[in-house]
Short mmCIF file of C-alpha atoms in Angstrom, two decimals:
data_model
loop_
_atom_site.label_atom_id
_atom_site.label_comp_id
_atom_site.label_asym_id
_atom_site.label_seq_id
_atom_site.Cartn_x
_atom_site.Cartn_y
_atom_site.Cartn_z
CA UNK H 1 0.00 0.00 0.00
CA UNK H 2 1.23 3.50 -0.85
CA UNK H 3 0.19 6.76 0.76
CA UNK H 4 -1.39 9.31 -1.58
CA UNK H 5 0.75 12.37 -2.13
CA UNK H 6 0.35 15.13 -4.69
CA UNK H 7 3.42 15.27 -6.92
CA UNK H 8 4.11 18.49 -8.81
CA UNK H 9 6.10 19.30 -11.91
CA UNK H 10 6.37 17.91 -15.39
CA UNK H 11 3.94 17.89 -18.28
CA UNK H 12 1.06 15.61 -19.20
CA UNK H 13 1.54 14.19 -22.67
CA UNK H 14 0.51 11.24 -24.79
CA UNK H 15 2.17 7.91 -24.15
CA UNK H 16 2.65 8.37 -20.40
CA UNK H 17 2.46 5.47 -17.95
CA UNK H 18 -0.38 5.98 -15.45
CA UNK H 19 -1.11 3.88 -12.39
CA UNK H 20 -4.64 3.91 -11.05
CA UNK H 21 -5.77 3.83 -7.45
CA UNK H 22 -8.88 2.01 -6.22
CA UNK H 23 -11.05 4.51 -4.37
CA UNK H 24 -12.84 1.67 -2.58
CA UNK H 25 -9.70 0.88 -0.59
CA UNK H 26 -7.65 2.87 1.89
CA UNK H 27 -4.49 4.54 0.68
CA UNK H 28 -3.22 4.47 -2.88
CA UNK H 29 -3.32 0.88 -4.02
CA UNK H 30 -1.97 0.26 -7.50
CA UNK H 31 -4.94 -1.54 -8.96
CA UNK H 32 -4.74 -0.91 -12.69
CA UNK H 33 -2.40 0.53 -15.28
CA UNK H 34 -3.16 2.42 -18.49
CA UNK H 35 -1.54 4.87 -20.91
CA UNK H 36 -2.25 8.57 -21.42
CA UNK H 37 -3.65 9.94 -24.65
CA UNK H 38 -3.31 13.70 -25.24
CA UNK H 39 -3.49 16.95 -23.21
CA UNK H 40 -6.64 19.07 -23.13
CA UNK H 41 -8.72 21.66 -21.31
CA UNK H 42 -12.13 20.54 -20.09
CA UNK H 43 -14.69 22.21 -17.78
CA UNK H 44 -12.23 24.89 -16.60
CA UNK H 45 -9.52 22.33 -15.80
CA UNK H 46 -6.43 21.00 -17.54
CA UNK H 47 -5.55 17.36 -17.78
CA UNK H 48 -4.99 14.38 -20.03
CA UNK H 49 -7.17 11.98 -21.98
CA UNK H 50 -7.23 8.22 -21.49
CA UNK H 51 -9.65 5.37 -22.13
CA UNK H 52 -12.96 5.52 -20.29
CA UNK H 53 -12.75 1.90 -19.24
CA UNK H 54 -9.54 2.70 -17.34
CA UNK H 55 -11.76 4.58 -14.90
CA UNK H 56 -14.63 2.12 -15.08
CA UNK H 57 -13.00 -1.32 -14.97
CA UNK H 58 -9.89 -3.11 -13.67
CA UNK H 59 -10.69 -2.46 -10.03
CA UNK H 60 -10.87 1.33 -10.32
CA UNK H 61 -14.68 1.70 -10.37
CA UNK H 62 -14.94 5.47 -10.17
CA UNK H 63 -18.65 6.17 -9.80
CA UNK H 64 -19.84 8.94 -12.10
CA UNK H 65 -22.90 11.19 -12.24
CA UNK H 66 -25.33 11.13 -15.16
CA UNK H 67 -23.05 13.58 -16.99
CA UNK H 68 -19.91 11.53 -16.29
CA UNK H 69 -18.25 13.57 -13.53
CA UNK H 70 -16.61 11.53 -10.77
CA UNK H 71 -18.34 12.50 -7.55
CA UNK H 72 -15.34 12.12 -5.23
CA UNK H 73 -12.59 13.42 -7.49
CA UNK H 74 -11.20 15.67 -4.75
CA UNK H 75 -10.65 12.74 -2.40
CA UNK H 76 -7.02 11.81 -1.82
CA UNK H 77 -7.98 8.17 -2.30
CA UNK H 78 -9.49 8.93 -5.70
CA UNK H 79 -6.17 9.92 -7.21
CA UNK H 80 -4.91 8.46 -10.41
CA UNK H 81 -1.30 8.94 -9.52
CA UNK H 82 2.24 8.44 -10.80
CA UNK H 83 1.95 9.78 -14.32
CA UNK H 84 5.42 8.71 -15.35
CA UNK H 85 7.75 10.98 -17.25
CA UNK H 86 10.71 9.63 -19.22
CA UNK H 87 12.94 11.67 -16.90
CA UNK H 88 11.41 9.83 -13.91
CA UNK H 89 9.54 12.91 -12.76
CA UNK H 90 5.90 12.72 -11.91
CA UNK H 91 2.64 14.63 -11.97
CA UNK H 92 -0.52 13.78 -10.02
CA UNK H 93 -4.02 13.68 -11.48
CA UNK H 94 -7.53 12.88 -10.29
CA UNK H 95 -10.23 10.74 -11.85
CA UNK H 96 -12.50 13.57 -13.01
CA UNK H 97 -14.80 12.47 -15.84
CA UNK H 98 -15.54 9.37 -17.91
CA UNK H 99 -18.10 8.03 -20.33
CA UNK H 100 -18.50 4.29 -20.82
CA UNK H 101 -18.10 1.64 -21.69
CA UNK H 102 -21.29 -0.03 -20.56
CA UNK H 103 -23.05 -1.27 -23.68
CA UNK H 104 -21.90 -2.09 -27.19
CA UNK H 105 -22.87 1.38 -28.42
CA UNK H 106 -21.29 3.30 -25.55
CA UNK H 107 -18.28 5.60 -25.54
CA UNK H 108 -14.79 4.95 -24.18
CA UNK H 109 -13.58 8.37 -23.09
CA UNK H 110 -11.83 9.23 -19.83
CA UNK H 111 -10.28 12.42 -18.49
CA UNK H 112 -7.76 12.92 -15.67
CA UNK H 113 -7.70 16.33 -14.00
CA UNK H 114 -4.32 17.64 -12.90
CA UNK H 115 -4.04 18.26 -9.15
CA UNK H 116 -1.29 20.82 -9.26
CA UNK H 117 -2.20 24.33 -10.39
CA UNK H 118 0.82 24.60 -12.67
CA UNK H 119 0.20 23.95 -16.33
CA UNK H 120 2.82 22.66 -18.74
CA UNK H 121 1.26 21.24 -21.88
CA UNK H 122 3.53 21.33 -24.91
CA UNK H 123 1.25 18.91 -26.78
CA UNK H 124 3.49 15.93 -27.42
CA UNK H 125 3.55 12.15 -27.59
CA UNK H 126 6.41 10.24 -25.96
CA UNK H 127 7.76 7.31 -27.98
CA UNK H 128 9.33 4.91 -25.48
CA UNK H 129 10.91 2.70 -28.14
CA UNK H 130 12.98 5.46 -29.71
CA UNK H 131 13.20 7.87 -26.76
CA UNK H 132 11.91 10.86 -28.68
CA UNK H 133 8.96 13.23 -28.86
CA UNK H 134 6.35 13.42 -31.58
CA UNK H 135 4.81 16.89 -31.56
CA UNK H 136 1.02 17.02 -31.95
CA UNK H 137 0.14 19.23 -34.94
CA UNK H 138 -3.56 18.43 -35.26
CA UNK H 139 -6.50 16.15 -34.52
CA UNK H 140 -8.18 14.27 -37.33
CA UNK H 141 -11.84 15.12 -37.93
CA UNK H 142 -12.39 12.52 -40.63
CA UNK H 143 -11.88 8.84 -40.00
CA UNK H 144 -8.52 7.25 -40.62
CA UNK H 145 -9.15 5.65 -44.00
CA UNK H 146 -8.93 1.92 -44.59
CA UNK H 147 -5.37 1.14 -45.70
CA UNK H 148 -3.76 3.92 -43.67
CA UNK H 149 -0.97 3.21 -41.20
CA UNK H 150 -1.60 4.36 -37.63
CA UNK H 151 0.50 3.81 -34.52
CA UNK H 152 -0.21 3.40 -30.82
CA UNK H 153 2.15 5.02 -28.29
CA UNK H 154 2.10 2.40 -25.53
CA UNK H 155 3.67 3.02 -22.13
CA UNK H 156 5.35 0.47 -19.79
CA UNK H 157 1.83 -0.32 -18.59
CA UNK H 158 1.35 -2.40 -21.75
CA UNK H 159 1.76 -6.15 -21.21
CA UNK H 160 3.82 -6.40 -24.39
CA UNK H 161 6.11 -3.57 -23.32
CA UNK H 162 6.55 0.14 -23.93
CA UNK H 163 6.83 0.73 -27.65
CA UNK H 164 5.22 2.22 -30.73
CA UNK H 165 2.90 -0.37 -32.24
CA UNK H 166 1.90 0.31 -35.84
CA UNK H 167 -0.66 -1.36 -38.06
CA UNK H 168 -3.08 -0.85 -40.91
CA UNK H 169 -6.65 0.43 -40.63
CA UNK H 170 -8.95 -2.35 -41.80
CA UNK H 171 -12.45 -1.28 -40.71
CA UNK H 172 -14.30 1.84 -39.66
CA UNK H 173 -17.66 0.47 -38.54
CA UNK H 174 -16.63 -1.62 -35.57
CA UNK H 175 -17.63 -1.28 -31.95
CA UNK H 176 -15.22 -1.69 -29.03
CA UNK H 177 -15.50 -5.47 -29.31
CA UNK H 178 -14.63 -5.51 -33.01
CA UNK H 179 -18.09 -6.50 -34.26
CA UNK H 180 -19.56 -4.99 -37.42
CA UNK H 181 -22.83 -3.81 -35.96
CA UNK H 182 -23.15 -0.37 -37.52
CA UNK H 183 -21.57 1.75 -34.79
CA UNK H 184 -19.11 4.38 -35.92
CA UNK H 185 -17.14 5.25 -32.82
CA UNK H 186 -14.24 2.84 -33.24
CA UNK H 187 -11.70 1.96 -35.90
CA UNK H 188 -10.09 -1.46 -36.28
CA UNK H 189 -6.35 -1.87 -36.76
CA UNK H 190 -4.53 -4.98 -37.94
CA UNK H 191 -1.05 -4.93 -36.44
CA UNK H 192 0.04 -7.66 -38.86
CA UNK H 193 -0.43 -5.33 -41.82
CA UNK H 194 0.77 -1.95 -43.06
CA UNK H 195 3.86 0.22 -42.97
CA UNK H 196 6.07 -0.35 -39.90
CA UNK H 197 3.70 -3.08 -38.66
CA UNK H 198 4.84 -4.89 -35.54
CA UNK H 199 2.68 -8.01 -35.73
CA UNK H 200 0.92 -7.50 -32.42
CA UNK H 201 -0.44 -4.70 -30.26
CA UNK H 202 0.65 -3.47 -26.86
CA UNK H 203 -2.23 -5.42 -25.35
CA UNK H 204 -3.80 -4.64 -21.96
CA UNK H 205 -2.27 -1.55 -20.37
CA UNK H 206 -1.87 0.24 -23.70
CA UNK H 207 -5.49 1.40 -23.37
CA UNK H 208 -5.84 5.16 -23.63
CA UNK H 209 -2.55 5.56 -25.48
CA UNK H 210 -2.44 7.94 -28.44
CA UNK H 211 -3.30 6.57 -31.89
CA UNK H 212 -1.35 8.76 -34.28
CA UNK H 213 0.67 9.01 -37.46
CA UNK H 214 3.11 11.84 -37.99
CA UNK H 215 1.77 14.68 -35.89
CA UNK H 216 -1.89 13.82 -36.41
CA UNK H 217 -3.91 12.27 -33.58
CA UNK H 218 -6.62 9.82 -34.65
CA UNK H 219 -7.87 8.47 -31.33
CA UNK H 220 -7.04 6.50 -28.19
CA UNK H 221 -6.40 2.78 -27.89
CA UNK H 222 -9.56 1.03 -26.70
CA UNK H 223 -9.35 -2.75 -26.96
CA UNK H 224 -7.26 -5.66 -28.20
CA UNK H 225 -8.46 -9.05 -29.31
CA UNK H 226 -7.36 -10.92 -26.20
CA UNK H 227 -8.30 -14.26 -27.79
CA UNK H 228 -5.68 -13.78 -30.46
CA UNK H 229 -2.16 -14.83 -29.54
CA UNK H 230 0.83 -15.77 -31.64
CA UNK H 231 3.31 -18.55 -30.95
CA UNK H 232 5.15 -16.40 -28.40
CA UNK H 233 1.96 -15.66 -26.48
CA UNK H 234 1.67 -12.01 -27.47
CA UNK H 235 -1.74 -10.39 -27.64
CA UNK H 236 -2.04 -9.62 -31.31
CA UNK H 237 -4.36 -8.30 -34.00
CA UNK H 238 -6.90 -6.95 -34.47
CA UNK H 239 -7.37 -4.08 -32.04
CA UNK H 240 -9.76 -1.14 -31.88
CA UNK H 241 -9.25 2.52 -31.11
CA UNK H 242 -11.83 5.10 -30.06
CA UNK H 243 -11.89 7.97 -32.55
CA UNK H 244 -10.70 11.37 -31.40
CA UNK H 245 -13.69 13.21 -32.85
CA UNK H 246 -16.00 10.93 -30.85
CA UNK H 247 -13.95 11.81 -27.78
CA UNK H 248 -14.54 15.48 -28.49
CA UNK H 249 -18.28 15.10 -29.09
CA UNK H 250 -18.78 13.04 -25.94
CA UNK H 251 -17.18 15.84 -23.90
CA UNK H 252 -18.87 18.66 -25.85
CA UNK H 253 -22.23 17.17 -24.91
CA UNK H 254 -21.34 18.07 -21.30
CA UNK H 255 -19.74 21.52 -21.77
CA UNK H 256 -18.56 23.86 -24.51
CA UNK H 257 -15.40 24.48 -22.50
CA UNK H 258 -13.25 21.92 -24.25
CA UNK H 259 -10.04 22.45 -26.19
CA UNK H 260 -7.52 19.92 -27.45
CA UNK H 261 -3.89 20.98 -27.27
CA UNK H 262 -1.22 20.96 -29.95
CA UNK H 263 2.51 21.56 -29.63
CA UNK H 264 3.61 24.57 -27.56
CA UNK H 265 0.30 24.55 -25.64
CA UNK H 266 -1.66 25.99 -28.58
CA UNK H 267 -5.33 25.13 -28.56
CA UNK H 268 -6.07 23.65 -31.93
CA UNK H 269 -8.99 22.35 -33.89
CA UNK H 270 -9.51 19.45 -36.21
CA UNK H 271 -7.71 19.21 -39.53
#
């Protein structure tokens, strides 16, 4: 068991390793691990995006109101803490808002509010495999087209290791479970196909990590096909990511005070 302490300093970027507390237990228990998506402003706060199920599953169970706000986000035991920086510095965040998943047509958006008042949001994605930054230049309004290469920035939370996992977009009408049932919130990626493909995804723990190519953000990692394993036991293709425009619309339904952040802390729109 770890005591909850607010850690200051550093920036919140895509590809960070986040460890989640269970607010049903005393102290800061490390119950689940996910990856951060991208920095943003939401409801007069600054923070970072991740997958909604990171706040809803895996032992976290942050109860939310009808509009998605976590009722006890100011509680010390409700912290989502240890947002890892590559320089081994940290920043503390709270479980603040999430939407889904709950049904096959639900959303998978989560938002972590920064505890510390300081704001440092250069709008970047950390690539653990190459030890370099990818600056965010825009967020994609249209869907990533079938045949495109997209990559997931997975943190050390990923069961298959911190890396950049690339694959080819194969479907744009899947739900979070990969079924073609007419929903349009997720995109399917085959990590066995496409430019720079790796053959398998980051697997559990990569959830929430930025889906990007170049400087464009396409979404956040949502699910992997856990029934698919190769000879080495890796969780492999296909996987689904939650589209960034759906993320925006889910939050905009709650408040107009929402801005995604590009490099150098510039609020930016969709391209």
